[in-house]
C-alpha positions as a printed Julia matrix, in Angstrom:
81×3 Matrix{Float64}:
   5.09  -23.48  -26.27
   2.49  -21.35  -24.53
   3.23  -20.6   -20.87
   0.75  -18.8   -18.64
   1.48  -17.67  -15.1
  -1.26  -16.43  -12.8
  -0.48  -14.32   -9.79
  -2.72  -12.78   -7.16
  -1.34  -10.92   -4.16
  -3.3    -9.92   -1.07
  -1.3    -7.58    1.14
  -2.63   -5.46    4.0
  -3.6    -5.09    7.62
  -6.06   -7.63    8.99
  -8.57   -6.08   11.36
 -10.47   -7.63   14.31
 -12.46   -9.8    11.92
 -12.21  -11.0     8.35
 -12.94   -7.99    6.17
 -14.53   -9.93    3.32
 -16.85  -12.9     3.35
 -15.37  -16.29    2.46
 -17.34  -16.21   -0.79
 -15.26  -13.18   -1.89
 -12.03  -15.22   -1.75
 -13.64  -18.31   -3.25
 -14.89  -16.31   -6.24
 -11.5   -14.69   -6.86
  -9.61  -17.97   -6.85
 -12.22  -19.86   -8.89
 -12.32  -17.25  -11.66
 -12.16  -19.15  -14.98
 -10.29  -16.25  -16.58
  -7.34  -16.85  -14.24
  -7.23  -20.62  -14.53
  -5.93  -22.94  -11.84
  -3.32  -21.99   -9.26
  -0.51  -24.44   -8.56
   1.43  -22.87   -5.66
   0.88  -20.51   -2.76
   3.0   -18.57   -0.28
   1.45  -17.33    2.98
   3.4   -14.77    5.03
   2.77  -12.36    7.87
   4.69   -9.3     9.03
   5.98   -9.88   12.53
   5.09   -7.22   15.1
   8.36   -7.95   16.93
  10.81   -7.83   14.0
   8.91   -5.91   11.32
   9.96   -8.58    8.82
   7.72  -10.86    6.79
   7.84  -14.42    8.11
   6.88  -17.44    6.05
   3.85  -19.26    7.43
   3.31  -21.76    4.64
   4.49  -22.46    1.12
   3.45  -25.28   -1.15
   0.7   -26.55   -3.38
  -2.32  -24.27   -3.68
  -5.03  -24.94   -1.1
  -7.87  -22.43   -0.84
  -9.08  -23.8     2.5
  -5.66  -23.1     4.04
  -5.69  -19.55    2.66
  -9.12  -18.83    4.14
  -8.12  -20.4     7.46
  -4.96  -18.26    7.49
  -6.93  -15.07    6.83
  -9.43  -15.85    9.62
  -6.87  -17.02   12.19
  -6.81  -15.15   15.51
  -3.04  -15.63   15.61
  -2.5   -13.27   12.67
  -5.05  -10.56   13.45
  -3.51   -7.09   13.71
  -0.57   -8.21   11.52
   0.18   -7.29    7.91
  -0.61  -10.32    5.79
   0.83  -11.25    2.44
  -0.8   -14.05    0.48
């Protein structure tokens, strides 16, 4: 049995605007070397508590990841994708 697990982690402070163009994220997640992603976890570090809070977990959806990164609600917070 041959099992392959792919894992990409984005972790860092989001500035006033998306740092990279959408095409940057699309190219990373559509890289044939990595294969297809099945699951995703989207978190943000709360300014109030300093803890990472789960925003979304489930089946992989690139559009939701890009929307999360661009969201005004999470600007100025540490993001973990």
